[in-house]
Coordinates of C-alpha atoms and ligand atoms in Angstrom, one line a residue:
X943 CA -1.5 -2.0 91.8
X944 CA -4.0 -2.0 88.8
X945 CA -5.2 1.3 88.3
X946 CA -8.7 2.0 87.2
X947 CA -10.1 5.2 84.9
X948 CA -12.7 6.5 86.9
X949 CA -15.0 9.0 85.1
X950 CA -14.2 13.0 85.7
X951 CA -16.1 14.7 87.8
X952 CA -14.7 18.1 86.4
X953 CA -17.4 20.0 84.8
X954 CA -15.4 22.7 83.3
X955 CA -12.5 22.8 80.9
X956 CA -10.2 24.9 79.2
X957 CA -9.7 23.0 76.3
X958 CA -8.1 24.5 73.2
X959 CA -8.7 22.5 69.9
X960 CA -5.8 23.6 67.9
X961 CA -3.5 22.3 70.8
X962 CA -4.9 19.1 70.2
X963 CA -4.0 18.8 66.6
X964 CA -0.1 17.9 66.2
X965 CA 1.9 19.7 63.9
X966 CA 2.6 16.8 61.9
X967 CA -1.2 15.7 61.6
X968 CA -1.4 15.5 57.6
X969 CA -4.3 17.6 57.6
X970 CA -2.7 20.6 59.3
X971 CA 0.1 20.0 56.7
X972 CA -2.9 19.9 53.9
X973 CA -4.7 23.3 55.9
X974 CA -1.1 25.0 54.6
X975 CA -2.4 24.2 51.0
X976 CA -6.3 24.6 50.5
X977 CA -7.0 28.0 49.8
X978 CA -10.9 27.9 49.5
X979 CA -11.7 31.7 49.2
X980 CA -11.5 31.7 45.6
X981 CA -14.5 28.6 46.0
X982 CA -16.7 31.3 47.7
X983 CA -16.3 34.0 45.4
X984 CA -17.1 31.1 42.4
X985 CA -20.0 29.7 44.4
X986 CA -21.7 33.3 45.5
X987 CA -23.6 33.8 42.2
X988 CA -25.6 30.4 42.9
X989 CA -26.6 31.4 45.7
X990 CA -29.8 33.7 46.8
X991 CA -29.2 36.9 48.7
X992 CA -32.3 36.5 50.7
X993 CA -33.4 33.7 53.1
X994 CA -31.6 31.4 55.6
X995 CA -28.3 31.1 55.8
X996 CA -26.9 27.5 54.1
X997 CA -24.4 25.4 55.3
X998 CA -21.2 27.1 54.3
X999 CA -19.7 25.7 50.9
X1000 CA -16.4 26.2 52.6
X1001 CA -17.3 23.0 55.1
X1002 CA -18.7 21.1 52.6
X1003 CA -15.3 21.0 50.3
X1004 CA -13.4 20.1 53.8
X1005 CA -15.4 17.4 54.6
X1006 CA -15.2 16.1 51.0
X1007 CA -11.7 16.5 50.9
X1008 CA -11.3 15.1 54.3
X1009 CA -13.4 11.7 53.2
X1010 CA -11.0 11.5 49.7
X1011 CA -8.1 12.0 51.5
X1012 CA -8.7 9.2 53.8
X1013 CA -10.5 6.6 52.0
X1014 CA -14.2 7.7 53.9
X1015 CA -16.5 6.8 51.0
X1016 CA -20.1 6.9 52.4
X1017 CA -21.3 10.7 53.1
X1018 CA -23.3 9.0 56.1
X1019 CA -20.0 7.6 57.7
X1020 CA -18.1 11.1 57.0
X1021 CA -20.6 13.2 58.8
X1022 CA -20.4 11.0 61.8
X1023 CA -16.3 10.7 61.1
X1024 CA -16.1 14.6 61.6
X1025 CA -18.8 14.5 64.4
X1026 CA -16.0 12.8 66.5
X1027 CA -12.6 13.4 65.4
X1028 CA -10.9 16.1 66.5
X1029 CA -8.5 16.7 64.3
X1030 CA -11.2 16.8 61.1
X1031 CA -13.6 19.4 63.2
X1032 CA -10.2 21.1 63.3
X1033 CA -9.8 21.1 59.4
X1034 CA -13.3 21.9 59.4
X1035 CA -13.4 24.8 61.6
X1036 CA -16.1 23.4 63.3
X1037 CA -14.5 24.0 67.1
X1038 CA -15.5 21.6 69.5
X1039 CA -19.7 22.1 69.5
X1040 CA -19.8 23.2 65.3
X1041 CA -23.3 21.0 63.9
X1042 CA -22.0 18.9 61.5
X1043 CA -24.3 19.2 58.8
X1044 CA -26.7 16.1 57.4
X1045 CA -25.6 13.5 54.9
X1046 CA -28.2 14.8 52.5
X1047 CA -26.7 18.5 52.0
X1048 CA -23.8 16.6 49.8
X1049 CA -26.4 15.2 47.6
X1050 CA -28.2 18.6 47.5
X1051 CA -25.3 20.3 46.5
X1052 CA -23.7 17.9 44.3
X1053 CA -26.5 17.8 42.1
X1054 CA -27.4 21.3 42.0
X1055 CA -25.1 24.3 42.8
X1056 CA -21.5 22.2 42.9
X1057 CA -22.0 21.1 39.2
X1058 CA -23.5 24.1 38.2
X1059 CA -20.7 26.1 39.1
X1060 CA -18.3 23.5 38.1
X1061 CA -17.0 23.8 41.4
X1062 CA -15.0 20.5 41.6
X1063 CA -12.8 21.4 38.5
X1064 CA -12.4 25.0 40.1
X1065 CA -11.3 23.4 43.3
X1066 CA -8.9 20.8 41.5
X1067 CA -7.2 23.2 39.1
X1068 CA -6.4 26.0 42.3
X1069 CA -4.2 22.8 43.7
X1070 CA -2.7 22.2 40.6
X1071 CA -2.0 25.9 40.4
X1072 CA -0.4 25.7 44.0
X1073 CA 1.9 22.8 42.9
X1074 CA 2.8 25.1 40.3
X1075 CA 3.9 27.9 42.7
X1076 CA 5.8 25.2 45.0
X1077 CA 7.5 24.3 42.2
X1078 CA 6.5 20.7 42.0
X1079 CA 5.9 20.8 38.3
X1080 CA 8.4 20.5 36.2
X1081 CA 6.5 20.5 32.7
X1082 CA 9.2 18.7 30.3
X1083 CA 7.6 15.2 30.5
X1084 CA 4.0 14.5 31.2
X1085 CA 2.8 10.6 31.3
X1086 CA -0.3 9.7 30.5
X1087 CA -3.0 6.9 31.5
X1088 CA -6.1 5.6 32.3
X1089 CA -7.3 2.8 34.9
X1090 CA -10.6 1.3 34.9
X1091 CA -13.1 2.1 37.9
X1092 CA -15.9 -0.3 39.2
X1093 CA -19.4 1.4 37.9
X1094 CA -22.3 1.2 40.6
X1095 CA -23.8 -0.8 38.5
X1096 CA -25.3 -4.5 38.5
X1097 CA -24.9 -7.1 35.6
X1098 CA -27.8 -9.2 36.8
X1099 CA -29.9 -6.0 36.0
X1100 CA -28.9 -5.1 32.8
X1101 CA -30.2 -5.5 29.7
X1102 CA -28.4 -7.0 26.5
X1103 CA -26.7 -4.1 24.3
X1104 CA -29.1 -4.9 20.9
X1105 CA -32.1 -4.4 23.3
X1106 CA -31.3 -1.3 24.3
X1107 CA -33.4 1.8 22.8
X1108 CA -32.5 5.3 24.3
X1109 CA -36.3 6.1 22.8
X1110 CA -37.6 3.6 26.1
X1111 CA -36.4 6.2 28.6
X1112 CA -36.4 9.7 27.1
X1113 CA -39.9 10.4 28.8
X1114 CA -38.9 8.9 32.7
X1115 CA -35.0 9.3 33.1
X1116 CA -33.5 9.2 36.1
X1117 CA -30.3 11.7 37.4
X1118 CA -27.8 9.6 35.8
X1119 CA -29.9 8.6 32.3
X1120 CA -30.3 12.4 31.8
X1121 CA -26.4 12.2 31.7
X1122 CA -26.1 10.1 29.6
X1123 CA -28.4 11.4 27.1
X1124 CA -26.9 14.7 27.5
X1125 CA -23.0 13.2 26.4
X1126 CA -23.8 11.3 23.3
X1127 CA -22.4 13.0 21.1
X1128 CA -19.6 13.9 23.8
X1129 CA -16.4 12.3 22.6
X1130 CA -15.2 10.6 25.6
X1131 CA -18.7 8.8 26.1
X1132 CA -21.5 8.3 23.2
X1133 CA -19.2 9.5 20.2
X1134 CA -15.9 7.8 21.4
X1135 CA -17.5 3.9 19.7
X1136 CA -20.8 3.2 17.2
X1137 CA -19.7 -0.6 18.9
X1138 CA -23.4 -1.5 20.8
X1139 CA -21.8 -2.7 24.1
X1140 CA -22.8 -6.5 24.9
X1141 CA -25.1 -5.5 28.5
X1142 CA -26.1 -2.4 29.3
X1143 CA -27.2 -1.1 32.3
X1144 CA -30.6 0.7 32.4
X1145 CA -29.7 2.8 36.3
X1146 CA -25.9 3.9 34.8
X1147 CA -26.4 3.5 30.8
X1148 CA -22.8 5.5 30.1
X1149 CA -21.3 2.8 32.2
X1150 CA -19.1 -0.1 29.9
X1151 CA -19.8 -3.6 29.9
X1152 CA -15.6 -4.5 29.9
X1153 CA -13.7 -7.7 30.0
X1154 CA -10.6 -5.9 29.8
X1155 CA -9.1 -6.9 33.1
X1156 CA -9.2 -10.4 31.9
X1157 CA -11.2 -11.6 35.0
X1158 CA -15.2 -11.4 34.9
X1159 CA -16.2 -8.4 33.0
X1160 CA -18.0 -6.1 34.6
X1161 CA -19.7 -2.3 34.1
X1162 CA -16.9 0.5 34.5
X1163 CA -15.8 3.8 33.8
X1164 CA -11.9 5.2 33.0
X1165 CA -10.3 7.6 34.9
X1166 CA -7.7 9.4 32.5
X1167 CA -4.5 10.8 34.4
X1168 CA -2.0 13.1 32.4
X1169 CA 0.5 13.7 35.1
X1170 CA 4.2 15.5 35.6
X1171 CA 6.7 12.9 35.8
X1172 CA 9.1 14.9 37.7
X1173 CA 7.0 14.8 41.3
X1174 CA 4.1 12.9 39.7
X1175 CA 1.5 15.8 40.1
X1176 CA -1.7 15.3 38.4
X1177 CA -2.1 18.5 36.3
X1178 CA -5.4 16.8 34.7
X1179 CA -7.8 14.5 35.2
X1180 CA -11.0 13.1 33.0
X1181 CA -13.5 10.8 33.2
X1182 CA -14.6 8.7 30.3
X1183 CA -15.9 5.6 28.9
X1184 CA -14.0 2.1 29.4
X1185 CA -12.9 1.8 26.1
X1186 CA -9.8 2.5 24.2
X1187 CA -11.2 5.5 21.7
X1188 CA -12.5 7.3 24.4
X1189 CA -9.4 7.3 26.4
X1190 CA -7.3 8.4 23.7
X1191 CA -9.8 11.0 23.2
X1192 CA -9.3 11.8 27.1
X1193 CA -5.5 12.4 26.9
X1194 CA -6.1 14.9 24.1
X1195 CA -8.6 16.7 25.5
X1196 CA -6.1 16.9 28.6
X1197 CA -3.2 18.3 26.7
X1198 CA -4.9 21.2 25.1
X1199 CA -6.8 22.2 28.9
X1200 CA -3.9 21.7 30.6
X1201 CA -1.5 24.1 27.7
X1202 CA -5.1 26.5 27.9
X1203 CA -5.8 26.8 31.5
X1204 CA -1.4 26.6 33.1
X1205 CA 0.1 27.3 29.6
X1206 CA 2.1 24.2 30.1
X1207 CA 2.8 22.1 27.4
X1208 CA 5.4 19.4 27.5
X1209 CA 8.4 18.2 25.7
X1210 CA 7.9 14.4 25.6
X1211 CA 5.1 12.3 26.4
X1212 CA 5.1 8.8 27.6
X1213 CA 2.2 6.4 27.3
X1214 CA 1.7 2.7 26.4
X1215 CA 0.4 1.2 23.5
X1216 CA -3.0 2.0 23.5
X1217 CA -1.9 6.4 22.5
X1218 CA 0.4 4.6 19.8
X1219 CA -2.3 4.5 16.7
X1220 CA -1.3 6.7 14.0
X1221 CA -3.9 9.6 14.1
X1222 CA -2.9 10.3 17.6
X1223 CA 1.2 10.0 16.8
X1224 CA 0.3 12.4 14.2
X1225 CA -1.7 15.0 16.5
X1226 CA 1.3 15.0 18.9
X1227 CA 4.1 15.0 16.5
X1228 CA 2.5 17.6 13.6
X1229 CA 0.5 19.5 15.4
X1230 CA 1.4 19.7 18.8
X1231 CA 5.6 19.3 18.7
X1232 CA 5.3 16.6 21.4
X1233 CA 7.6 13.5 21.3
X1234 CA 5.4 10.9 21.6
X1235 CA 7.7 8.3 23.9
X1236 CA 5.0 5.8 23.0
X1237 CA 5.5 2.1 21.5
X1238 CA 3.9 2.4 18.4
X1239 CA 0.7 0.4 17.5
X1240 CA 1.8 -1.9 14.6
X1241 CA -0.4 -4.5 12.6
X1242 CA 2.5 -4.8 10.3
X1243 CA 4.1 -8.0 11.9
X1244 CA 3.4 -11.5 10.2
X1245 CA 3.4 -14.5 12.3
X1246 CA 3.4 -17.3 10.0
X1247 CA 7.0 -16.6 8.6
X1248 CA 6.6 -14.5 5.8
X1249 CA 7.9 -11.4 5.5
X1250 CA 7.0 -8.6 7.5
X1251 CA 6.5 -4.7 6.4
X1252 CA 9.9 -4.0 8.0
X1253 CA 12.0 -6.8 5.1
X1254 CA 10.8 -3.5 2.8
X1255 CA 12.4 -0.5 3.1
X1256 CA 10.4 2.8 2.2
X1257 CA 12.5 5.2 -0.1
X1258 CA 10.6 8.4 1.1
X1259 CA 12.2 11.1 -1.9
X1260 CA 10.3 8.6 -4.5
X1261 CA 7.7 7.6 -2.1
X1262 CA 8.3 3.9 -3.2
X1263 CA 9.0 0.4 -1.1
X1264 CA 12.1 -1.7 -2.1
X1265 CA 11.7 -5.7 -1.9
X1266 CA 14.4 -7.5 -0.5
X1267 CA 14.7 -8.5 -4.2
X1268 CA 15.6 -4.4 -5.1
X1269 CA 12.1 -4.4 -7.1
X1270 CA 9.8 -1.4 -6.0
X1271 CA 6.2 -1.2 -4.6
X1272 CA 4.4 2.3 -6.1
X1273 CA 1.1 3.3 -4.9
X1274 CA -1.2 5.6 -7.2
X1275 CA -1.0 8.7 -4.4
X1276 CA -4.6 9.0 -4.6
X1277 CA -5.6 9.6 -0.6
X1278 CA -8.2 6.8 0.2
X1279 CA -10.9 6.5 2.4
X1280 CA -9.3 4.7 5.1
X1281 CA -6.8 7.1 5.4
X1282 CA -4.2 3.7 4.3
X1283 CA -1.8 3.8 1.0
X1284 CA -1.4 0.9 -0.7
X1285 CA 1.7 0.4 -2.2
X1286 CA 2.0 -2.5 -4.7
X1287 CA 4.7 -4.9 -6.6
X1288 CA 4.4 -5.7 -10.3
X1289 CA 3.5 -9.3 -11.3
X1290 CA 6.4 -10.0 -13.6
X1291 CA 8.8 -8.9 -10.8
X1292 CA 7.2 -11.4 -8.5
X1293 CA 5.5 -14.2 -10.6
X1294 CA 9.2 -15.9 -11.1
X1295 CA 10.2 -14.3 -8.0
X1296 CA 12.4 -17.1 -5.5
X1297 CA 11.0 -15.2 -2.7
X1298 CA 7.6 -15.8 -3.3
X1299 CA 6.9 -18.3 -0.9
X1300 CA 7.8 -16.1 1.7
X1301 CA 6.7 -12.9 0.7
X1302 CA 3.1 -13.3 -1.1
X1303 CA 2.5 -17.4 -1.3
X1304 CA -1.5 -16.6 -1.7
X1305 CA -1.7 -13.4 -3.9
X1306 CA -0.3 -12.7 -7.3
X1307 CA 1.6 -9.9 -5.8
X1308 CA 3.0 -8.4 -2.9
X1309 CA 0.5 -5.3 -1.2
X1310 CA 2.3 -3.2 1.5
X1311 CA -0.1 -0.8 3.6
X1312 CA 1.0 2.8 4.4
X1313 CA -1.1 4.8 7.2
X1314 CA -1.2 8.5 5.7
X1315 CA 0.5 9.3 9.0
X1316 CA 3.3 6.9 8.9
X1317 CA 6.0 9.0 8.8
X1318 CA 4.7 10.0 12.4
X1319 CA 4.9 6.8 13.7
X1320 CA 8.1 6.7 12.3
X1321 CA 9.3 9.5 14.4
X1322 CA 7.9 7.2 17.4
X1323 CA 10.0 4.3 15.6
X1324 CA 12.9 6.4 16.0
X1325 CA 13.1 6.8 19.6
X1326 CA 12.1 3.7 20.6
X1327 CA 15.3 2.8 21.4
X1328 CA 16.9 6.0 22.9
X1329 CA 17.6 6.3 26.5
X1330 CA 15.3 9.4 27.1
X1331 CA 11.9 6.7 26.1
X1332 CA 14.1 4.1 28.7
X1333 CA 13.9 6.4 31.3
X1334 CA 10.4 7.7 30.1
X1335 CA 9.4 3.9 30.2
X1336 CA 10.4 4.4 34.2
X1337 CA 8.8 6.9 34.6
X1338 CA 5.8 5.8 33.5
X1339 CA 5.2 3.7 36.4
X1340 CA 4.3 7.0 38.6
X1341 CA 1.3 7.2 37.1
X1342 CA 0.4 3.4 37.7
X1343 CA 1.6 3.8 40.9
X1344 CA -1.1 6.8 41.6
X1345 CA -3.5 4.5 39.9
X1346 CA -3.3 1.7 42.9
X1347 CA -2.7 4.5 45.4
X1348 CA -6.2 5.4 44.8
X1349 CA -7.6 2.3 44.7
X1350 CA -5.7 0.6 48.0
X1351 CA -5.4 3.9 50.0
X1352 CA -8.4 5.9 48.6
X1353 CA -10.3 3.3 47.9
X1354 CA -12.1 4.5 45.1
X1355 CA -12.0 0.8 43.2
X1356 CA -16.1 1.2 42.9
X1357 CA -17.6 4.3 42.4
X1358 CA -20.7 5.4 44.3
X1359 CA -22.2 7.9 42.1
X1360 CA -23.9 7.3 38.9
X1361 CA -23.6 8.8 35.4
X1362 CA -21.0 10.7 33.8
X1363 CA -21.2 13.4 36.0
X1364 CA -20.6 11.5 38.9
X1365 CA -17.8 9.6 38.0
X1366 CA -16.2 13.2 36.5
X1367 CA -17.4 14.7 39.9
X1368 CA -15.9 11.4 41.8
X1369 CA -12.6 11.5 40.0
X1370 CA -12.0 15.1 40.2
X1371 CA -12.0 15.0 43.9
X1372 CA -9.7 11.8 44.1
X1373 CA -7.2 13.6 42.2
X1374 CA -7.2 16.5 44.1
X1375 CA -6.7 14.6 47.3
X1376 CA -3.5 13.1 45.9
X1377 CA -2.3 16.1 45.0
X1378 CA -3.0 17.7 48.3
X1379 CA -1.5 14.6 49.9
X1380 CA 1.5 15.1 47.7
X1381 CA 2.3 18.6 48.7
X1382 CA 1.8 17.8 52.3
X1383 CA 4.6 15.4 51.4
X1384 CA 6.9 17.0 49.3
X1385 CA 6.6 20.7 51.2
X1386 CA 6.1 20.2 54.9
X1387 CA 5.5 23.5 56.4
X1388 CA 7.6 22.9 59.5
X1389 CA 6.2 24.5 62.6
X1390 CA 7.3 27.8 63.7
X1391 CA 10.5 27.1 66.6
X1392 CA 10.0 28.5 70.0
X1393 CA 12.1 31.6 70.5
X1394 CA 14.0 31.7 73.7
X1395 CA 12.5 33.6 76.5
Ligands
SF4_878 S1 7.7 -11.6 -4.3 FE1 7.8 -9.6 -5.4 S2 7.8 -8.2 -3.7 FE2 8.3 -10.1 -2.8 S3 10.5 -10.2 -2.9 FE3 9.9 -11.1 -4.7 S4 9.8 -9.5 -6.3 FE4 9.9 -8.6 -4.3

């Protein structure tokens, strides 16, 4: 016989919340993780001892952390998520008639006491800290990367780059223009390129116009990850422009907070080609100790069959280049402004030279450029081929992997807040949901075993 769900006409229950939440709900596993007195204690100072009671800053990180965690990315649609689930007014120690507080608080707080306090970072670095104390971290080999992130911003209202005047908008700037203005000398935004961007847009101005995906461009910012390669835990995260300068700048600025803030500083570092310029080879080799397991970024290679700075070999105790012809290339030593030597053959050796054709057909002799910092993008040369940067390469791919994680799972592939500040604000919160997820992962706490009566 069909059954049929009639309504209850019980009008009292005994209904216990926390028995409703099974022990392997990932955000009981999370609850075992998220420490948020310290947040208190941070936040207490921006708050006024007199007055109404606000909503507790303690709720607003759950809910935020619940919406990152699952992909919830309108506030509006969170508010009404927790309203209804059981399991987030558990997280959220709202019990079963807790008001869920408005949509607009986030926005309040956000803006004002949340970045103030620099709460987000505060938040993200206490998980990081917790990995630490799991274990999860091994610190030998970091990876770093960056992945581009849809801007809310719209091409068909921007405005081309050489049109552009910062003076236009000084006097009626929005949240996210007042960003903007306030990081242009910052070097992962305004000082990471003097390059005037093709389209800017006037509502997100720190935004880049990219093509870099290959597809249509569009406006976007980078997230920068510098993760441990052992259990992929993010130990930093940073937002900057779309653009190669400023993400190199990023990873830097990621290795000195993260040796600063967890003393931690790694033994190898793996990255693609885009870390592999000389200058930044030279920061991690000289003054950091840091192999760089990064393929070197090399101009050097000829494509039309003549012969490439690697037919020369450099004699480093006489700081001169030998032709395949045993003739030598000298260079004055003089440091120019480009930071490049240039070493140079004689004209008698190469005038009646056989090897012209292939080695200088269009110049009277053969020049050979030298980056100041060469001889650390020799060190990168030199373990190009080892099977520590193989199994670096490997390992690499964590960090990609995290990347689509938070753009399929997440679903942070556009953001929704403007301006620098949102997409540092957006970013650290993403990152801290991974790691939370990860450690729900990686250390279950299992749930205590009934003892015999
Ligand atoms: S052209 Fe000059 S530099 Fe080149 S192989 Fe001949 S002598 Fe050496």
């Amino acid at each position: 016989m069909m059954g049929m769900q009639a309504a209850p006409e019980q009008l009292f229950y005994d209904f216990c919340l926390e028995d409703h939440v099974p022990g392997d709900n990932l955000l009981r596993r999370i609850d075992d993780f998220l420490d948020l007195d310290d947040i208190r204690r941070e936040l207490k100072p921006f708050y006024r001892t007199i007055g109404r009671p606000s909503v507790d800053p303690a709720l607003m990180i759950r809910m935020l952390v619940i919406g990152y965690c699952f992909g919830i990315r309108s506030e509006r649609r969170l508010c009404e998520e927790v309203h209804l689930n059981l399991a987030y007014r558990w997280f959220c120690r709202l019990g079963l008639d807790g008001k869920v507080p408005d949509h607009s608080t986030f926005s309040l707080n956000r803006n004002g006491r949340f970045r103030q306090s620099n709460i987000l970072r505060h938040l993200f670095e206490t998980v990081v800290q917790r990995c630490l104390a799991e274990g999860l971290v091994g610190g030998d080999g970091f990876a770093v990367d960056a992945s581009l992130i849809q801007a809310d911003a719209n091409k068909r209202r921007s405005v081309p780059g050489d049109e552009w005047s910062v003076d236009n908008i000084r006097g009626h700037a929005s949240k996210s223009v007042k960003d903007y203005l306030a990081t242009l000398d910052d070097a992962a935004f305004g000082a990471a390129s003097e390059v005037t961007p093709k389209f800017i847009s006037p509502s997100d101005p720190a935004a880049q116009w990219t093509g870099a995906l290959r597809g249509a461009a569009f406006f976007a910012y980078a997230t920068n990850y510098l993760i441990d390669t052992e259990n992929a835990i993010i130990v930093d995260v940073e937002a900057s422009r779309a653009i190669r300068q400023a993400e190199v700048g990023a990873a830097r600025t990621m290795i000195e907070r993260t040796e600063e803030r967890f003393a931690l500083k790694p033994k190898r570092l793996a990255g693609d080609t885009a870390y592999g310029a000389a200058p930044m080879l030279a920061w991690l080799v000289k003054e950091k100790g840091i192999a760089p397991h990064i393929p070197v970024f090399d101009r050097s290679q000829r494509d039309d069959g003549t012969f490439s700075r690697a037919t020369f070999t450099f004699d480093q105790k006489r700081n001169i280049y030998v032709c395949p012809q045993g003739k030598t290339l000298k260079t004055s030593g003089r440091i120019p402004s480009d930071n490049t030597y240039r070493y140079l053959a004689s004209t008698h050796d190469c005038g009646p030279c056989p090897l012209k054709p292939q080695c200088c057909p269009n110049t009277p002799q053969r020049k050979i450029p030298r980056d100041i910092n060469e001889d650390a993008r020799d060190v990168a040369r030199s373990l190009y081929e080892t099977p520590a940067f193989a199994q670096s390469r490997r390992e690499r791919k964590k960090v990609e992997m995290l990347f689509a994680h938070l753009k399929r799972i997440l679903k942070l592939g556009r953001l929704r807040l403007r301006g620098p500040c949102g997409a540092r604000d957006e970013f650290l919160l993403a990152a801290t949901a991974q790691n939370l997820r990860k450690l729900a992962k990686l250390r279950p706490k299992l749930p205590p075993t009934p003892q015999p009566a």
